[in-house]
Every structure is written in C-alpha cells, then in structure tokens.
C-alpha cells in the first residue's frame, strides 16, 4: 500500500475505493510506460484489482444465460468495462516485463548480440530488485538462467574462459546495461513543492507549482514521483 | 510477453485514457445503476443529466440511448476566444482549467479524472485531453454539437497554433532539460515526446563534461558557490 492509499483512507474521501483504485492504477500504468526505470510494484492495488476482475468475470458467466434484453445490455456495459480493465492490467505488467527483459537483439546477418542487460541490472541491484513482485522476480531469474545456458551452449563455450562472462565489468566498460536515469521525462506537478528543483552542474532551478507540466531529467524527480508529489505523463 | 513499444504512450493509449474523462449525458432511456469495476454509476432517468465516463457515454450514444452534452469550452464562441488567447500570447498555452482545492497532504486527482469536460466545466480553459476528446465527440456525436463544422475548423486552427508554439519552444531547449509546458495537451505530449526528449538527451550528453566540471567546482567551493556557478555558466555560454 503506498502513501496515497493510506492518506485517502484516513481523510475518509467520499470517492469510492473502486474509483480511487482505478485512478491509482491508471497513474501507475502511465508512469510505468514512460519512466526509464522499473518502479515499485503496487502489490495491494494489483491484488484488489485482480480480485475484482475475477468476481466480475464470474458475474458475467452466471448471467450470460439470461435472455432478457435489459440484462443483456447491462452485461454489454459490464463486459466493455471488464475489457478496459484487463487491458490496463495487462499493459501495465507487460511494460514492466519489457524493462526487465531489456533488449535481446539477435540480428541474424551479423552476429551482433546485445544481451539481456537490463535484467542483470535489476537482479544485481538490491533496491531495484525489491521493486519486483515475486512472479516477476521468478520470471526474470529463470529467463536469465535459460538465456545464459543457451548462449553458453551455442557459442560462449568456444570463447576463451575470461571472455565467457555476461556481467564483465573489466576494462572500464560494464556489460551490465543500466537504464539512463537522466533521460528527459514529462511530469505534471500534483502538489506544490517548496524546495526549488536544482540540477547540480547546471544553473537551472525551478519552483514546482501544482498543475504545472515540466520536461525534466528523471533522476531529479524520481523521489518526488515515488512520494506522489509529481506524476509522470 | 513483453511490451514491444518504446517509452511514451501511443496515440491509441492516449485515446484510451481520454475515454475515462467524465462527460455529461442526457439519457433517453432508463438504466439502473451498475456496479462497475471503476466504481458504481448513477441510475439514468430521462431527462435528468448524469455524468458518465466517456467510453460508456459513447456506447449509449451509439445505441441511441443517450445524448452527449458537450462541455462549455467545446462551443464555437468559447473556442474562438481561446484561439484569440493562443494567438496573442505566443509564449504560453491557454491555462488548464482551475484545479479543485486540495489541502496539502491529501490524495490528488489529475486528468483524466478531473471532470474538466462535463457540462459544468469552465469555458475559457482547455483541459488536458482537449484534442482527443474533441475529435472523439466530433466523430461520434456531431448531432449534439453546436455548429460542428465551425468547431472542427476552430479545433484545426487551435492545433496548428499550438503545434507552432511547441516547435518554437525547441529553441530554448538545453542540456538541463528544464522546460515548462503548462497547459499542454496529452496528444501534444505524445507527439512531441520523441523529439523533445531526444534533443534534451543529446544536448545533455554533449554538455556532460562541462557539467561534471561545474559539479566538481561546486563541491570544492561548498555552500556559497551558487552565485559563482551562475556567473561561470553565464560566461561559458558566451
């Protein structure tokens, strides 16, 4: 449960929990689609949503036999919404997996291989690793193990021993590709932030006012995003 | 299966988001309240107006079960005055609709959940999803709109004026990438994202060594180094 959920519970907002969850899920989806790194997994939110989707599917299944035209139209609406929710959840999870997988480019013409580097970054950085859900972590670990075994069997074994590693950091160049945290992102300010935003090394400084839209480096706002002061758009 | 698309929402995904906006409908048929996944809907009793998410309003409209009441800003007069504002203020977009009061620390809502496109929305401001919403309404409910041809023309003009501003804004981009785009629309962000972030990232890489030098000096000179850095940066720009 993140801070927004807790605060929303405390102030007894009149908005129903379902609507707040839809808003939170939408925000999480957009953020995951645009942020350069993988974000924390909103476990409670996803559990609630998936459970509701399951119940709604059951409702549709039990009522489909009903031939009354009025009920039928209600079912059309419910199913339309169900599909929208399923899309949201699926796209959210897939966007996360895409970051985990990184890019596996096997250009067949020339053997030009960029190996699953993001996965290594995520698996070897404890703070990032903690953001994954259990199934995601399992998927990533196994996918990586399989891929490593495959590469080893198909060509790495023919290399000299010191060139066989996939996570080599020797020679000043790391094989572990980490996401570019300084990439420019579009953000919307949700709450006024008193401290002006300063980027070390440049003389840029801005005051974030609610409702403003800025293009900034992801690294300077990532904490504000996690705290819910700004959102990625 | 991993998502193959690059970072940033696609136009279709923006339209999907836009369909969560609340709009006002005038039902023609009764419909009891529904327990949807995104919260319950109010029962429909003709001819009482109700706010519904756009996707549901479109579904009802298509089956001729309801009419959509376009938001006040989606009227030829309102759009003309917004267009005038856009033309006379070359350095900013039309401000977004005023936000509902939110005491510090509470949960915050943002588009598409702001009800900036219901019949009670203000008429002098363009909401975040103005372009998508306008296009969807023109496409699905032209008979509910006052003078759809004029509206279509004004929308096109608005879009061109605003795109020109986005393009002009490229001149002020630098490696720090601090660009304010208050009032920008969702589809405009999607269009400009690849170019703007590409330019900002490129300039950042070019200026990386200079930035590193400044950062080191900053660390050396301690807390009172701020003014010096501003001066130095000014000189280096020359």
XYZ file of C-alpha atoms in Angstrom:
471
model
C 0.000 0.000 0.000
C 1.501 3.330 -0.892
C 1.237 6.638 0.886
C -1.641 7.873 -1.266
C -3.791 4.908 -0.310
C -3.131 5.429 3.383
C -3.864 9.138 3.247
C -7.007 8.559 1.234
C -8.201 6.074 3.839
C -7.533 8.480 6.694
C -9.314 11.522 5.339
C -12.423 9.492 4.573
C -12.713 10.675 0.988
C -16.221 10.335 -0.432
C -14.853 8.777 -3.614
C -15.430 5.003 -3.537
C -12.416 2.748 -3.163
C -13.014 1.293 -6.642
C -12.735 4.694 -8.285
C -9.625 5.575 -6.319
C -8.079 2.267 -7.335
C -8.855 2.947 -10.981
C -7.168 6.332 -10.670
C -4.141 4.856 -8.925
C -3.849 2.039 -11.461
C -4.131 4.446 -14.377
C -1.418 6.618 -12.886
C 0.810 3.614 -12.240
C 0.304 2.410 -15.812
C 1.191 5.757 -17.373
C 4.204 6.110 -15.077
C 5.461 2.633 -15.923
C 5.016 3.281 -19.646
C 7.104 6.461 -19.622
C 9.673 6.059 -16.835
C 13.142 4.859 -17.838
C 13.494 2.505 -14.852
C 11.209 -0.070 -13.304
C 9.048 1.343 -10.486
C 7.879 -0.215 -7.234
C 5.212 -2.889 -7.663
C 1.894 -1.705 -6.135
C 1.031 -5.083 -4.689
C -2.092 -4.265 -2.650
C -3.588 -2.294 -5.522
C -2.978 -5.043 -8.068
C -4.321 -7.720 -5.707
C -7.544 -5.785 -5.179
C -7.970 -5.103 -8.882
C -7.317 -8.665 -9.983
C -9.735 -9.965 -7.362
C -12.440 -7.561 -8.578
C -11.840 -8.577 -12.179
C -12.204 -12.231 -11.175
C -15.524 -11.559 -9.427
C -16.809 -9.530 -12.367
C -15.958 -12.362 -14.774
C -17.898 -14.761 -12.544
C -20.869 -12.404 -12.616
C -20.766 -12.261 -16.403
C -20.520 -16.044 -16.615
C -23.533 -16.633 -14.367
C -25.681 -14.048 -16.125
C -24.893 -14.779 -19.761
C -27.713 -17.346 -19.946
C -30.257 -14.637 -19.154
C -32.063 -13.683 -22.354
C -33.859 -10.610 -21.001
C -32.759 -7.727 -23.308
C -32.316 -5.292 -20.428
C -29.955 -7.572 -18.519
C -28.238 -8.229 -21.801
C -27.407 -4.583 -22.310
C -26.141 -4.303 -18.755
C -23.850 -7.220 -19.474
C -22.551 -5.474 -22.598
C -21.577 -2.473 -20.479
C -20.004 -4.632 -17.792
C -18.031 -6.604 -20.346
C -16.847 -3.471 -22.108
C -15.519 -2.157 -18.828
C -14.017 -5.511 -17.978
C -12.034 -5.463 -21.212
C -10.787 -1.968 -20.452
C -9.562 -3.108 -17.027
C -7.939 -6.191 -18.424
C -6.115 -4.076 -20.964
C -4.910 -1.721 -18.233
C -3.566 -4.505 -16.027
C -2.022 -6.420 -18.912
C -0.347 -3.391 -20.433
C 0.988 -2.410 -17.009
C 2.540 -5.811 -16.390
C 3.900 -6.079 -19.903
C 5.543 -2.683 -19.647
C 7.303 -3.934 -16.518
C 8.426 -7.154 -18.138
C 9.738 -5.213 -21.128
C 12.063 -3.314 -18.811
C 13.215 -6.490 -17.157
C 13.926 -8.212 -20.409
C 15.917 -5.347 -21.788
C 16.810 -5.869 -25.361
C 17.777 -9.173 -26.768
C 18.805 -8.378 -30.267
C 19.855 -11.238 -32.404
C 20.482 -9.728 -35.755
C 20.957 -12.768 -37.862
C 23.058 -11.317 -40.629
C 25.992 -10.287 -38.487
C 26.192 -11.914 -35.087
C 25.511 -8.755 -33.197
C 24.198 -9.508 -29.799
C 23.093 -7.278 -27.049
C 22.428 -9.467 -24.082
C 19.653 -9.095 -21.602
C 21.479 -6.367 -19.784
C 18.639 -4.670 -18.028
C 17.825 -7.988 -16.395
C 21.295 -8.134 -14.900
C 20.992 -4.555 -13.705
C 17.741 -5.376 -11.951
C 18.955 -8.670 -10.495
C 22.225 -7.244 -9.216
C 20.901 -4.029 -7.655
C 19.116 -4.839 -4.362
C 16.978 -1.666 -4.248
C 15.732 -2.236 -7.777
C 15.262 -5.954 -7.168
C 12.984 -5.185 -4.237
C 10.567 -3.403 -6.580
C 9.629 -6.629 -8.344
C 6.741 -8.845 -7.390
C 7.507 -12.487 -6.616
C 6.336 -13.819 -10.025
C 8.280 -11.104 -11.834
C 11.441 -11.950 -9.954
C 10.975 -15.637 -10.645
C 10.367 -14.956 -14.331
C 13.391 -12.742 -14.653
C 15.723 -15.122 -12.806
C 14.621 -18.109 -14.837
C 14.610 -16.258 -18.125
C 18.091 -15.060 -17.451
C 19.310 -18.540 -16.439
C 17.820 -20.091 -19.567
C 19.301 -17.480 -21.800
C 22.706 -17.766 -20.203
C 22.643 -21.541 -20.610
C 21.624 -21.147 -24.245
C 24.368 -18.667 -25.035
C 26.898 -20.838 -23.252
C 25.877 -23.910 -25.227
C 25.678 -22.200 -28.594
C 28.778 -20.035 -28.689
C 30.208 -18.839 -25.378
C 31.896 -22.176 -24.681
C 34.107 -21.668 -27.700
C 35.415 -18.399 -26.311
C 38.463 -18.153 -24.060
C 37.434 -18.575 -20.420
C 37.967 -14.919 -19.499
C 35.560 -13.795 -22.206
C 32.679 -16.044 -21.253
C 31.058 -13.883 -18.600
C 27.957 -11.850 -19.324
C 28.432 -9.469 -16.414
C 32.011 -8.455 -17.087
C 32.980 -5.033 -15.763
C 36.684 -5.195 -16.566
C 38.401 -2.612 -18.742
C 36.218 0.260 -17.579
C 33.247 -0.867 -19.635
C 30.460 -2.607 -17.827
C 28.460 -5.236 -19.660
C 25.600 -4.597 -17.308
C 23.482 -2.020 -19.037
C 21.537 0.116 -16.606
C 18.680 2.386 -17.643
C 19.517 6.008 -18.409
C 18.173 7.678 -15.276
C 18.995 11.131 -16.620
C 16.617 10.684 -19.550
C 14.182 13.536 -20.073
C 10.624 12.848 -18.918
C 7.392 14.834 -18.913
C 5.935 15.372 -15.450
C 2.871 17.024 -14.000
C 3.091 18.574 -10.533
C 0.394 17.252 -8.197
C 1.299 19.228 -5.070
C 3.303 22.407 -4.590
C 6.905 21.608 -3.738
C 8.586 24.284 -1.622
C 12.193 23.415 -2.366
C 13.107 24.625 -5.830
C 14.319 21.857 -8.094
C 18.025 22.293 -8.848
C 20.224 20.212 -11.108
C 23.803 20.057 -9.849
C 26.233 21.191 -12.507
C 23.794 23.459 -14.340
C 22.278 26.721 -13.256
C 18.746 25.533 -13.865
C 16.342 25.893 -10.967
C 12.568 25.807 -10.973
C 9.804 26.002 -8.406
C 7.187 23.293 -8.871
C 3.621 24.573 -8.620
C 0.575 22.345 -8.666
C -0.781 21.794 -12.179
C 2.449 22.728 -13.973
C 3.923 20.483 -16.659
C 7.711 20.252 -16.980
C 10.250 18.387 -19.024
C 12.997 17.373 -16.582
C 15.609 14.716 -16.018
C 14.129 11.648 -14.478
C 16.885 11.431 -11.854
C 15.981 14.762 -10.216
C 12.290 13.963 -9.867
C 12.346 10.218 -9.198
C 11.948 10.743 -5.433
C 9.137 13.229 -5.928
C 7.418 10.679 -8.162
C 7.729 7.973 -5.507
C 6.317 10.353 -2.886
C 3.408 11.283 -5.131
C 4.247 14.994 -5.430
C 4.603 14.798 -9.179
C 3.371 12.271 -11.726
C 4.880 11.132 -14.988
C 2.836 11.798 -18.091
C 5.008 -11.288 -23.247
C 6.896 -8.025 -23.028
C 5.534 -4.834 -24.459
C 7.397 -4.001 -27.653
C 6.582 -0.283 -27.797
C 9.197 2.308 -26.768
C 8.644 4.577 -23.729
C 5.824 7.056 -24.068
C 2.155 6.483 -24.697
C 0.945 5.800 -28.212
C -1.917 7.913 -29.626
C -4.278 4.981 -29.135
C -3.312 4.709 -25.492
C -3.895 8.447 -25.061
C -7.353 8.000 -26.570
C -7.913 5.143 -24.138
C -7.020 7.459 -21.260
C -9.251 10.155 -22.677
C -12.184 7.746 -22.637
C -12.003 7.807 -18.836
C -12.920 11.527 -18.794
C -16.332 12.226 -17.326
C -18.878 13.769 -19.683
C -22.476 14.829 -19.135
C -25.182 12.818 -20.857
C -28.925 13.305 -21.240
C -30.354 9.774 -21.206
C -33.267 8.813 -23.423
C -33.892 5.515 -21.661
C -33.921 4.372 -18.097
C -30.994 2.344 -16.944
C -30.449 1.217 -13.413
C -27.200 1.927 -11.641
C -24.393 -0.511 -12.368
C -21.692 -1.802 -10.078
C -18.702 -1.369 -12.331
C -15.093 -2.155 -11.543
C -14.245 1.530 -11.557
C -16.998 2.370 -9.071
C -20.814 2.458 -9.253
C -22.642 4.510 -11.883
C -25.717 6.562 -11.120
C -29.076 5.270 -12.418
C -30.240 7.033 -15.588
C -33.668 8.678 -15.523
C -34.614 10.660 -18.630
C -34.356 13.602 -18.926
C -32.050 14.132 -15.919
C -28.434 14.829 -16.732
C -25.807 12.481 -15.374
C -22.024 12.349 -15.519
C -20.613 9.178 -17.019
C -17.205 8.152 -18.269
C -16.778 8.913 -21.963
C -16.492 5.264 -23.063
C -19.891 4.497 -21.524
C -21.417 7.690 -22.930
C -20.173 6.696 -26.385
C -21.676 3.236 -26.024
C -25.036 4.720 -25.050
C -24.815 7.308 -27.807
C -24.097 4.707 -30.458
C -27.190 2.782 -29.438
C -29.243 5.997 -29.337
C -29.913 5.566 -25.662
C -28.478 8.948 -24.685
C -27.267 12.281 -25.984
C -23.936 13.755 -25.004
C -23.891 17.310 -23.723
C -20.632 18.788 -24.986
C -18.526 20.722 -22.439
C -18.855 24.535 -22.496
C -15.365 25.042 -23.901
C -16.386 22.950 -26.921
C -18.598 25.710 -28.321
C -17.692 27.939 -31.296
C -17.720 31.146 -29.197
C -15.575 29.671 -26.424
C -13.146 28.127 -28.905
C -12.859 31.449 -30.780
C -11.859 33.287 -27.614
C -9.401 30.528 -26.689
C -7.926 30.769 -30.180
C -7.582 34.555 -29.750
C -5.742 33.990 -26.493
C -3.426 31.461 -28.128
C -2.661 33.868 -30.959
C -1.998 36.892 -28.761
C 0.157 35.025 -26.216
C 2.915 33.487 -28.242
C 4.935 32.283 -25.256
C 2.339 30.237 -23.387
C -0.533 27.822 -23.886
C -4.069 28.518 -22.726
C -4.003 27.798 -18.991
C -5.554 24.482 -17.989
C -8.855 24.523 -16.090
C -8.525 25.635 -12.448
C -7.855 22.714 -10.143
C -10.244 21.782 -7.355
C -8.979 22.817 -3.924
C -6.742 20.195 -2.417
C -5.398 20.684 1.113
C -1.761 19.666 1.383
C -1.181 16.010 2.032
C -4.417 14.621 0.624
C -4.729 12.320 -2.329
C -4.639 14.221 -5.581
C -6.593 13.692 -8.741
C -5.327 14.624 -12.161
C -6.590 14.237 -15.736
C -8.460 12.209 -16.924
C -10.342 12.187 -13.612
C -10.830 15.919 -13.122
C -14.324 16.383 -14.646
C -12.967 19.118 -16.871
C -15.234 18.070 -19.731
C -18.635 17.841 -18.072
C -21.347 20.428 -18.713
C -20.224 22.324 -15.578
C -16.625 22.747 -16.700
C -15.276 26.299 -17.190
C -15.462 27.588 -20.767
C -12.241 29.574 -21.028
C -9.748 26.774 -20.494
C -8.605 23.786 -22.498
C -8.385 20.554 -20.491
C -5.509 18.113 -20.863
C -7.379 15.832 -23.260
C -8.934 18.624 -25.346
C -7.773 17.396 -28.728
C -8.665 13.735 -28.242
C -11.998 14.491 -26.617
C -12.887 16.992 -29.328
C -12.043 14.560 -32.105
C -13.984 11.743 -30.459
C -17.069 13.917 -29.949
C -16.940 15.283 -33.496
C -16.716 11.752 -34.764
C -19.313 10.058 -32.565
C -21.800 12.778 -31.724
C -21.773 15.542 -34.364
C -25.537 15.995 -33.943
C -25.083 17.016 -30.295
C -22.576 19.741 -31.086
C -23.443 23.342 -31.918
C -22.218 24.069 -35.457
C -19.846 21.093 -35.824
C -18.212 22.475 -38.959
C -17.155 25.684 -37.256
C -15.951 23.692 -34.249
C -13.945 21.388 -36.488
C -12.315 24.369 -38.196
C -11.512 26.062 -34.882
C -10.038 22.846 -33.497
C -7.753 22.625 -36.502
C -6.657 26.244 -36.104
C -6.018 25.741 -32.410
C -3.987 22.674 -33.073
C -1.821 24.458 -35.610
C -1.214 27.484 -33.406
C -0.241 25.246 -30.511
C 1.971 22.974 -32.596
C 3.803 26.085 -33.815
C 4.425 27.021 -30.176
C 5.770 23.554 -29.425
C 8.149 23.876 -32.358
C 9.222 27.386 -31.346
C 9.863 26.072 -27.831
C 12.603 23.808 -29.178
C 14.884 26.852 -29.447
C 15.064 27.207 -25.658
C 15.927 23.564 -25.008
C 19.247 22.885 -23.324
C 21.007 20.002 -21.638
C 19.440 20.671 -18.255
C 16.127 19.979 -19.916
C 14.051 22.260 -17.733
C 11.178 23.258 -19.959
C 7.809 24.393 -18.676
C 4.834 23.305 -20.756
C 1.909 24.345 -18.605
C -1.396 23.770 -20.374
C -0.036 21.271 -22.897
C -2.397 18.552 -24.086
C -1.995 14.791 -23.827
C -1.769 14.180 -27.548
C 0.697 17.048 -27.907
C 2.945 15.486 -25.280
C 2.791 12.214 -27.153
C 3.684 13.910 -30.432
C 6.493 15.998 -29.031
C 7.972 13.422 -26.675
C 10.345 11.652 -29.018
C 11.740 14.885 -30.451
C 11.975 16.924 -27.241
C 13.460 14.165 -25.126
C 15.828 13.267 -27.951
C 17.114 16.845 -28.187
C 17.400 17.245 -24.407
C 19.215 13.919 -24.003
C 21.538 14.711 -26.898
C 22.428 18.147 -25.546
C 22.955 16.642 -22.117
C 25.490 14.171 -23.455
C 27.318 16.922 -25.343
C 27.444 19.096 -22.223
C 28.250 16.263 -19.834
C 31.909 17.124 -19.314
C 31.214 20.797 -18.692
C 28.515 19.859 -16.255
C 30.879 17.480 -14.494
C 33.485 20.245 -14.165
C 30.905 22.626 -12.715
C 29.732 19.975 -10.318
C 33.255 19.364 -9.078
C 33.855 23.070 -8.567
C 30.572 23.265 -6.721
C 31.695 20.507 -4.397
C 35.030 22.280 -3.808
C 33.652 25.704 -3.126
C 30.998 24.449 -0.765
C 27.678 26.001 0.007
C 28.301 29.588 -1.083
C 29.229 28.502 -4.587
C 25.825 29.042 -6.085
C 26.272 32.573 -7.369
C 29.703 31.767 -8.751
C 28.298 28.874 -10.691
C 25.573 31.025 -12.143
C 28.217 33.563 -13.232
C 30.534 30.937 -14.617
C 27.765 29.338 -16.573
C 26.823 32.740 -17.960
C 30.395 33.349 -19.111
C 30.728 29.946 -20.648
C 27.571 30.462 -22.636
C 29.202 33.491 -24.234
